[in-house]
Coordinates of C-alpha atoms and ligand atoms in Angstrom, one line a residue:
M1 CA 25.4 -27.2 1.9
T2 CA 25.4 -29.5 -1.1
L3 CA 27.5 -29.0 -4.0
V4 CA 24.5 -27.9 -5.9
D5 CA 24.8 -24.8 -4.1
Q6 CA 28.2 -24.6 -5.0
P7 CA 28.3 -23.9 -9.0
S8 CA 31.6 -22.0 -8.9
V9 CA 33.2 -25.5 -8.0
A10 CA 32.1 -27.1 -11.4
V11 CA 32.5 -23.6 -13.5
T12 CA 35.7 -22.1 -12.1
G13 CA 38.1 -25.0 -11.6
G14 CA 38.8 -28.7 -11.9
P15 CA 38.5 -30.7 -15.0
A16 CA 35.4 -28.9 -16.0
L17 CA 37.6 -26.0 -17.4
P18 CA 38.0 -26.6 -21.4
Q19 CA 41.3 -28.4 -21.7
E20 CA 42.9 -26.1 -24.6
R21 CA 45.2 -23.4 -25.1
R22 CA 43.3 -20.3 -26.3
L23 CA 44.5 -16.9 -26.7
V24 CA 41.8 -14.5 -27.2
T25 CA 44.0 -11.2 -26.8
P26 CA 47.5 -10.8 -26.7
L27 CA 49.4 -11.2 -23.3
P28 CA 48.8 -9.6 -21.3
G29 CA 45.2 -8.6 -22.1
P30 CA 43.6 -5.5 -20.9
A31 CA 42.4 -6.7 -17.8
S32 CA 45.7 -8.0 -16.6
R33 CA 47.2 -4.9 -17.5
E34 CA 44.9 -3.2 -15.5
W35 CA 45.8 -5.7 -12.5
L36 CA 49.5 -5.2 -13.3
A37 CA 49.3 -1.4 -12.8
R38 CA 47.6 -2.0 -9.6
R39 CA 50.0 -4.7 -8.4
A40 CA 53.0 -2.0 -9.3
D41 CA 51.4 0.2 -6.9
A42 CA 50.5 -1.7 -4.1
V43 CA 52.8 -5.0 -4.0
A44 CA 56.4 -4.7 -3.1
G45 CA 58.5 -4.5 -6.3
S46 CA 61.0 -7.1 -5.0
V47 CA 58.4 -9.9 -5.2
G48 CA 59.0 -11.7 -8.6
G49 CA 56.7 -12.6 -11.1
T50 CA 57.1 -14.8 -14.1
M51 CA 53.9 -14.6 -16.2
P52 CA 52.3 -11.1 -17.1
V53 CA 48.7 -12.2 -16.5
F54 CA 46.5 -12.7 -13.7
A55 CA 44.6 -16.0 -13.1
V56 CA 41.0 -16.5 -12.4
A57 CA 40.5 -20.2 -12.5
A58 CA 42.8 -23.4 -13.4
G59 CA 42.6 -27.2 -13.2
G60 CA 43.6 -30.3 -15.3
G61 CA 46.5 -28.9 -17.5
V62 CA 45.5 -25.0 -18.0
V63 CA 45.2 -21.8 -16.0
V64 CA 42.7 -19.2 -17.1
D65 CA 43.4 -15.5 -16.9
A66 CA 41.3 -12.2 -16.3
D67 CA 41.0 -11.7 -20.1
G68 CA 39.8 -15.7 -20.7
N69 CA 43.0 -16.8 -22.1
S70 CA 43.6 -20.2 -21.4
L71 CA 47.2 -21.2 -20.8
I72 CA 48.8 -24.7 -20.6
D73 CA 50.3 -25.0 -17.1
L74 CA 53.9 -26.6 -17.6
G75 CA 54.7 -25.5 -13.9
S76 CA 52.1 -26.5 -11.6
G77 CA 52.7 -23.3 -9.2
I78 CA 56.1 -24.6 -9.0
A79 CA 55.7 -28.3 -8.3
V80 CA 52.7 -27.8 -6.1
T81 CA 49.4 -28.7 -7.7
G82 CA 50.4 -32.5 -8.7
V83 CA 46.8 -33.6 -8.4
G84 CA 45.7 -30.9 -10.8
N85 CA 44.6 -27.2 -9.5
A86 CA 41.2 -27.3 -7.7
A87 CA 41.2 -31.0 -7.9
P88 CA 37.9 -32.2 -7.0
R89 CA 38.6 -34.3 -4.1
V90 CA 40.6 -31.4 -2.6
V91 CA 37.7 -28.9 -3.3
A92 CA 35.4 -30.9 -1.6
A93 CA 37.4 -31.7 1.6
V94 CA 38.1 -28.4 2.2
Q95 CA 35.0 -26.9 1.7
E96 CA 33.6 -29.7 4.2
Q97 CA 36.3 -29.0 6.7
V98 CA 36.2 -25.0 6.2
A99 CA 32.4 -25.2 7.8
R100 CA 33.1 -27.4 10.3
F101 CA 36.2 -25.4 12.1
T102 CA 38.9 -23.0 10.5
H103 CA 41.3 -23.0 13.2
T104 CA 42.1 -24.4 16.8
C105 CA 45.9 -24.3 16.8
F106 CA 47.0 -28.2 17.1
T107 CA 49.1 -27.6 20.3
V108 CA 46.0 -26.2 21.9
T109 CA 43.1 -28.4 21.0
P110 CA 44.1 -31.1 18.6
Y111 CA 41.9 -32.6 15.9
D112 CA 42.1 -36.0 13.8
S113 CA 43.2 -34.6 10.3
Y114 CA 46.9 -33.7 11.6
V115 CA 47.3 -37.0 12.9
E116 CA 46.1 -38.9 9.9
V117 CA 48.6 -36.7 8.0
A118 CA 51.3 -37.7 10.0
E119 CA 50.2 -41.2 9.7
A120 CA 50.4 -41.0 5.9
L121 CA 53.7 -39.4 5.8
N122 CA 55.0 -41.9 8.0
R123 CA 53.7 -44.6 6.0
L124 CA 54.7 -43.2 2.7
T125 CA 58.1 -42.0 3.3
P126 CA 61.2 -44.5 2.7
G127 CA 62.1 -46.9 5.2
D128 CA 60.2 -49.0 7.6
H129 CA 61.5 -47.9 10.9
A130 CA 59.4 -46.1 13.7
K131 CA 58.6 -42.7 12.3
R132 CA 57.3 -39.4 13.7
S133 CA 56.1 -36.4 11.9
A134 CA 55.5 -32.7 12.8
L135 CA 53.8 -30.3 10.4
F136 CA 54.5 -26.7 9.4
N137 CA 53.2 -24.1 6.7
S138 CA 56.0 -23.6 4.1
G139 CA 59.0 -25.6 2.9
A140 CA 61.6 -23.3 4.6
E141 CA 59.7 -23.4 8.0
A142 CA 60.1 -27.4 7.8
V143 CA 63.8 -27.0 6.7
E144 CA 64.5 -24.9 9.5
N145 CA 62.7 -27.4 12.1
A146 CA 64.5 -30.4 10.6
V147 CA 67.9 -28.7 11.2
K148 CA 66.7 -27.8 14.8
I149 CA 65.6 -31.4 15.2
A150 CA 69.2 -32.5 14.3
R151 CA 71.1 -30.2 16.1
H152 CA 69.1 -31.4 19.1
Y153 CA 69.1 -35.0 18.5
T154 CA 73.1 -34.8 17.8
G155 CA 74.2 -32.3 20.5
K156 CA 76.3 -31.1 17.3
Q157 CA 75.9 -27.7 15.5
A158 CA 77.4 -27.8 12.0
V159 CA 75.2 -28.5 8.9
V160 CA 76.5 -29.0 5.2
A161 CA 74.3 -28.0 2.1
F162 CA 75.7 -28.5 -1.3
D163 CA 76.5 -26.3 -4.3
H164 CA 73.5 -25.4 -6.1
A165 CA 71.2 -26.1 -3.3
Y166 CA 67.9 -24.1 -2.8
H167 CA 66.2 -24.5 0.4
G168 CA 64.2 -21.6 0.9
R169 CA 64.3 -17.7 1.8
T170 CA 64.2 -17.3 5.6
N171 CA 67.4 -16.5 7.3
L172 CA 68.6 -20.2 8.2
T173 CA 67.3 -21.3 4.7
M174 CA 69.0 -18.8 3.0
G175 CA 72.2 -19.4 4.4
L176 CA 71.7 -23.1 3.3
T177 CA 70.8 -21.8 -0.2
A178 CA 73.7 -21.6 -2.5
K179 CA 72.8 -18.9 -5.2
N180 CA 73.3 -15.3 -4.4
Q181 CA 71.3 -13.4 -6.8
P182 CA 68.4 -13.2 -6.1
Y183 CA 68.1 -15.0 -2.7
K184 CA 70.9 -13.8 -0.7
N185 CA 72.0 -10.4 -2.2
G186 CA 72.1 -7.8 0.5
F187 CA 70.3 -10.0 3.2
G188 CA 73.0 -11.3 5.3
P189 CA 74.5 -11.8 7.8
F190 CA 73.7 -15.4 7.6
A191 CA 73.3 -18.1 10.4
P192 CA 76.7 -19.7 11.6
E193 CA 77.8 -23.0 11.2
I194 CA 76.6 -23.8 7.6
Y195 CA 79.2 -25.3 5.3
R196 CA 79.0 -26.1 1.4
A197 CA 80.1 -29.3 -0.3
P198 CA 80.7 -30.0 -3.8
L199 CA 78.0 -32.0 -5.5
S200 CA 77.9 -34.7 -8.4
Y201 CA 76.6 -32.7 -11.6
P202 CA 77.4 -35.3 -14.2
Y203 CA 77.1 -32.6 -17.0
R204 CA 79.7 -30.5 -15.6
D205 CA 81.6 -33.1 -13.8
G206 CA 84.2 -34.1 -16.4
G207 CA 83.0 -37.8 -16.0
L208 CA 83.5 -37.8 -12.2
S209 CA 81.6 -41.0 -11.0
G210 CA 79.0 -40.8 -8.2
F211 CA 81.2 -42.3 -5.9
D212 CA 84.4 -40.3 -6.4
A213 CA 82.1 -37.1 -6.2
A214 CA 80.6 -38.4 -3.0
R215 CA 84.2 -39.0 -1.6
R216 CA 85.2 -35.7 -2.7
A217 CA 82.3 -34.1 -0.8
I218 CA 83.1 -36.4 2.3
S219 CA 86.7 -35.7 2.2
Q220 CA 85.8 -31.8 2.3
M221 CA 83.6 -32.6 5.2
E222 CA 86.1 -34.3 7.2
K223 CA 88.9 -31.8 6.6
Q224 CA 87.0 -28.6 7.1
I225 CA 84.6 -29.3 9.5
G226 CA 85.0 -32.6 11.3
A227 CA 82.2 -35.5 11.7
A228 CA 82.3 -34.6 15.6
N229 CA 81.0 -31.3 14.9
L230 CA 78.5 -31.9 12.1
A231 CA 75.0 -32.2 12.9
A232 CA 73.2 -33.1 9.5
I233 CA 73.9 -33.0 5.7
I234 CA 70.7 -31.6 4.0
I235 CA 70.3 -32.4 0.2
E236 CA 67.6 -32.4 -2.5
P237 CA 67.8 -36.0 -4.0
I238 CA 67.2 -34.2 -7.4
Q239 CA 67.9 -30.6 -7.2
G240 CA 65.0 -27.9 -7.9
E241 CA 65.9 -24.3 -8.1
G242 CA 69.4 -25.4 -8.8
G243 CA 68.8 -26.7 -12.1
F244 CA 67.3 -30.0 -11.9
I245 CA 70.6 -31.6 -11.2
V246 CA 70.3 -35.5 -10.8
P247 CA 73.7 -36.7 -9.5
A248 CA 75.4 -39.7 -10.6
E249 CA 74.5 -43.0 -9.7
G250 CA 76.2 -43.7 -6.2
F251 CA 76.5 -40.4 -5.0
L252 CA 73.7 -40.3 -2.5
P253 CA 74.1 -43.9 -1.0
E254 CA 77.6 -43.1 -0.3
I255 CA 77.1 -39.8 1.4
A256 CA 74.1 -41.3 3.5
R257 CA 76.4 -44.4 4.1
W258 CA 79.0 -42.0 5.7
A259 CA 76.5 -39.8 7.4
R260 CA 75.0 -43.1 9.3
E261 CA 78.3 -44.0 10.3
N262 CA 79.3 -40.9 11.9
T263 CA 76.0 -40.1 13.4
V264 CA 75.2 -37.2 11.2
V265 CA 71.7 -36.6 10.5
F266 CA 70.9 -37.3 6.6
I267 CA 68.0 -34.9 5.6
A268 CA 66.3 -35.3 2.3
D269 CA 64.8 -32.2 1.1
E270 CA 61.9 -33.3 -1.0
V271 CA 59.9 -30.3 -0.9
Q272 CA 60.0 -30.1 -4.8
T273 CA 60.8 -33.9 -5.7
G274 CA 58.0 -35.2 -3.0
F275 CA 54.8 -36.8 -3.8
A276 CA 54.9 -38.7 -7.0
R277 CA 56.7 -35.7 -8.9
T278 CA 59.5 -37.9 -10.0
G279 CA 57.7 -41.3 -10.9
A280 CA 58.1 -42.6 -7.4
M281 CA 56.4 -41.4 -4.2
F282 CA 59.8 -39.6 -3.0
A283 CA 63.0 -39.3 -5.2
S284 CA 65.1 -41.0 -2.5
E285 CA 63.6 -44.3 -3.6
L286 CA 65.0 -44.0 -7.0
F287 CA 68.5 -43.6 -5.5
G288 CA 68.0 -46.6 -3.0
I289 CA 68.3 -44.3 0.0
V290 CA 66.5 -44.1 3.2
P291 CA 67.0 -40.7 4.7
D292 CA 66.9 -40.1 8.4
L293 CA 64.4 -36.9 8.0
V294 CA 62.5 -36.1 5.0
V295 CA 61.2 -32.6 4.2
T296 CA 57.7 -32.2 2.3
A297 CA 55.7 -29.3 1.2
K298 CA 54.7 -28.5 -2.4
G299 CA 53.2 -31.2 -3.6
M300 CA 51.4 -32.4 -0.4
A301 CA 48.0 -30.5 0.1
G302 CA 46.8 -29.8 -3.6
G303 CA 47.7 -26.2 -3.3
L304 CA 47.1 -25.2 0.3
P305 CA 50.2 -24.4 2.6
L306 CA 51.7 -27.2 4.5
S307 CA 54.9 -28.8 5.3
G308 CA 56.0 -31.6 7.3
V309 CA 59.3 -33.0 8.9
T310 CA 59.1 -37.1 8.8
G311 CA 61.8 -39.1 10.2
R312 CA 63.2 -41.5 12.9
A313 CA 60.8 -41.6 15.7
E314 CA 64.1 -41.3 18.1
I315 CA 65.5 -38.5 16.4
M316 CA 62.0 -36.7 16.0
D317 CA 61.1 -37.4 19.8
A318 CA 64.5 -35.7 20.8
P319 CA 63.7 -32.0 21.1
Q320 CA 62.0 -30.9 24.5
V321 CA 58.1 -30.6 24.6
G322 CA 56.8 -27.1 23.0
G323 CA 60.2 -26.8 21.1
L324 CA 58.4 -27.7 17.6
G325 CA 55.3 -26.0 16.6
G326 CA 53.8 -22.7 15.6
T327 CA 50.2 -21.1 15.6
Y328 CA 49.5 -22.5 12.1
G329 CA 51.3 -25.5 11.5
G330 CA 49.3 -28.2 10.3
N331 CA 46.1 -26.0 9.9
P332 CA 42.9 -28.4 9.6
L333 CA 42.1 -27.0 6.0
A334 CA 45.7 -27.7 5.0
C335 CA 45.5 -31.0 6.4
A336 CA 42.0 -31.9 5.2
A337 CA 43.4 -30.7 1.5
A338 CA 46.6 -33.0 1.9
L339 CA 44.2 -36.0 2.9
A340 CA 42.5 -35.8 0.0
T341 CA 45.5 -35.3 -2.3
I342 CA 47.5 -38.1 -0.8
R343 CA 44.5 -40.0 -1.6
T344 CA 44.3 -39.1 -5.0
Y345 CA 47.8 -39.9 -5.6
E346 CA 47.2 -43.2 -4.4
E347 CA 44.0 -44.0 -5.9
E348 CA 44.7 -42.6 -9.1
D349 CA 48.1 -44.1 -9.5
L350 CA 49.6 -40.9 -10.0
V351 CA 53.4 -42.3 -9.5
A352 CA 52.6 -44.2 -12.6
R353 CA 51.1 -41.1 -14.2
A354 CA 54.2 -39.1 -13.4
R355 CA 56.4 -42.0 -15.1
E356 CA 54.2 -41.6 -18.3
I357 CA 54.7 -37.9 -18.3
G358 CA 58.0 -38.5 -18.0
T359 CA 58.3 -40.6 -21.0
V360 CA 56.8 -38.3 -23.0
L361 CA 58.8 -35.2 -21.8
T362 CA 62.1 -37.5 -22.4
G363 CA 61.3 -38.6 -25.9
R364 CA 60.4 -35.0 -26.9
L365 CA 63.2 -33.3 -25.2
N366 CA 65.6 -35.8 -26.5
A367 CA 64.4 -35.2 -30.0
M368 CA 64.6 -31.5 -29.6
R369 CA 68.3 -32.0 -28.6
A370 CA 69.1 -34.2 -31.5
V371 CA 68.6 -31.3 -33.9
D372 CA 69.7 -28.6 -31.8
P373 CA 73.2 -28.6 -30.0
R374 CA 72.3 -25.6 -28.0
I375 CA 70.3 -28.2 -25.6
G376 CA 73.3 -29.4 -23.7
D377 CA 71.6 -31.5 -21.3
V378 CA 68.3 -33.5 -21.1
R379 CA 67.9 -34.5 -17.4
G380 CA 65.5 -35.4 -14.7
R381 CA 63.0 -37.8 -13.7
G382 CA 59.1 -38.5 -14.3
A383 CA 57.3 -35.3 -14.4
M384 CA 60.3 -33.3 -13.1
M385 CA 62.6 -32.7 -16.4
A386 CA 64.7 -29.8 -17.8
I387 CA 67.0 -28.8 -20.6
E388 CA 70.4 -27.0 -20.0
L389 CA 70.7 -24.5 -22.7
V390 CA 74.6 -23.5 -23.6
D391 CA 76.9 -22.2 -26.3
P392 CA 77.4 -25.3 -28.6
K393 CA 80.9 -24.3 -28.9
T394 CA 82.0 -23.8 -25.5
G395 CA 79.6 -25.3 -23.3
E396 CA 79.2 -21.9 -21.5
P397 CA 75.5 -21.5 -19.9
D398 CA 73.4 -19.3 -21.9
A399 CA 71.0 -17.5 -19.8
A400 CA 70.1 -14.9 -22.4
L401 CA 68.9 -17.8 -24.9
T402 CA 66.9 -19.2 -22.0
A403 CA 65.1 -15.9 -21.0
R404 CA 64.2 -15.5 -24.7
V405 CA 62.6 -19.1 -25.1
A406 CA 60.7 -18.7 -21.7
A407 CA 59.2 -15.3 -23.0
G408 CA 58.5 -16.5 -26.2
A409 CA 56.6 -19.7 -24.7
H410 CA 54.8 -17.2 -22.1
A411 CA 53.7 -14.9 -25.0
E412 CA 52.3 -18.0 -26.6
G413 CA 50.3 -19.2 -23.8
V414 CA 52.5 -21.7 -21.9
I415 CA 53.6 -21.5 -18.6
V416 CA 57.2 -22.7 -18.2
L417 CA 60.0 -21.9 -15.6
T418 CA 63.8 -21.2 -15.8
C419 CA 65.8 -22.4 -13.1
G420 CA 69.9 -23.1 -12.5
T421 CA 72.9 -21.4 -10.7
Y422 CA 73.6 -20.1 -14.2
G423 CA 70.0 -19.2 -15.2
N424 CA 70.3 -21.4 -18.1
V425 CA 67.7 -24.0 -17.4
I426 CA 64.1 -24.6 -18.6
R427 CA 62.1 -27.0 -16.3
F428 CA 58.8 -28.7 -16.9
L429 CA 56.7 -29.6 -13.9
P430 CA 53.2 -30.2 -15.5
P431 CA 50.5 -31.1 -13.0
L432 CA 49.9 -34.9 -13.1
S433 CA 46.3 -34.2 -14.5
I434 CA 47.6 -32.6 -17.8
S435 CA 46.5 -34.7 -20.8
D436 CA 49.1 -35.8 -23.2
D437 CA 47.6 -33.7 -25.9
L438 CA 48.3 -30.4 -23.8
L439 CA 51.6 -31.5 -22.7
V440 CA 53.0 -32.4 -26.3
E441 CA 51.2 -29.0 -27.6
G442 CA 53.1 -27.1 -24.4
L443 CA 56.2 -28.9 -25.6
Q444 CA 55.7 -27.9 -29.3
V445 CA 55.5 -24.3 -28.6
V446 CA 58.7 -24.2 -26.3
A447 CA 60.4 -26.3 -29.4
S448 CA 59.5 -23.6 -32.1
Q449 CA 60.4 -20.6 -29.6
L450 CA 63.7 -22.1 -29.3
A451 CA 64.0 -23.0 -32.9
A452 CA 63.1 -19.1 -33.5
S453 CA 65.3 -17.5 -30.7
Ligands
PLP501 C1 60.6 -24.5 -2.7 C2 61.7 -25.1 -2.1 C3 61.8 -25.1 -0.5 C4 61.3 -23.6 0.1 O1 59.8 -23.9 0.3 P1 59.0 -22.7 0.7 O2 57.6 -23.4 0.8 O3 58.9 -21.7 -0.9 O4 59.1 -22.2 1.7 C5 62.9 -25.6 -0.1 N1 63.5 -26.7 -0.5 C6 63.3 -27.0 -1.8 C7 63.8 -28.2 -2.7 C8 62.3 -26.2 -2.5 O5 61.9 -26.4 -3.9

């Protein structure tokens, strides 16, 4: 079948969508209202929802809702659609694959695209050592597998995660995640042998250097766990849900050095930071670290569910045959999408585009901060930036203000997400396919909502 027989590609997604913010109804409009009512009847109430509208198309820098409203996308479906929604190359690759075969299970009858994704991950992740990869479906599933692999390789059990960490919602990853509400509350008991260490959080650390923050964490690990019992340290190089916290310079290298010296597997959770998002292919590069294992997911496959663990060959090959896998891991549609997505990041130099977006975001957000002391901090890298909102007198987090600004932006047709342990961070994760004009307009809407709140 040719693309000519598939007009839906050009009509409903990709760059063919008008790149504009356009509100034709108050939000939510009547069609979205109807779906919201059906959702309330049919879908578990505990499944969250940021926007009060239902999507029918998306591409470039916009999401179009069921009433024909066109919203500026500053969230990328939580850092997933880095190459843009329904990106043309991804659409074509998936269409070609879906017509050939949809599933064989890689562990039953293998296929080329899984191997090619593994080769791409081995090539792109930091370090030139021998590497292997394994593919899974979700970020949480990949994190779990990274921990399995590290435990098997070291023969040790304890795992350290950090304050403000987010690693997922399955049982093991809930245990690794720091925040009780909404992620853990009432869902215990959690897996044993998980320990928490203090992070480097420059805005709230009172000037503690990265090195000293690392020594603080290391001292705690030595005293409370002991390196002889510690299988792995898992950390997001820049924290995602925890508030886009960028550790002070020197923090990550010192932790990585200590881990290496003590045969502790250093796992970088790059599920949110990976694939060009931060202005580097992987955020670990920004800090000069080479993790033993790198966990990837969100930005990898243009919106299809795919995740991976990539790392040192001797660590990845340690578990017994059949110890890793799953029915759907590395599904052929997701692998086809990932190959097209990775080609797009590389051929369109979206790493450079993420840096440009970072320059626009940094400039605008710092200008907002200069006139509004409620913006306590502007931080992040590349197309992963955030503002932390506080009471300017006390520095206390202001979650209520954050919620008002986000809701105001949503009502004005801008998709923004909040995050942070204290719920007081607005994060910006635009698709790298967004135009500067749309990005700036989206930021102006947020600025005017802040001024009015
Ligand atoms: C989103 C996220 C996860 C979990 O990924 P899922 O695909 O939602 O399971 C894990 N780690 C980080 C850093 C994330 O941002």
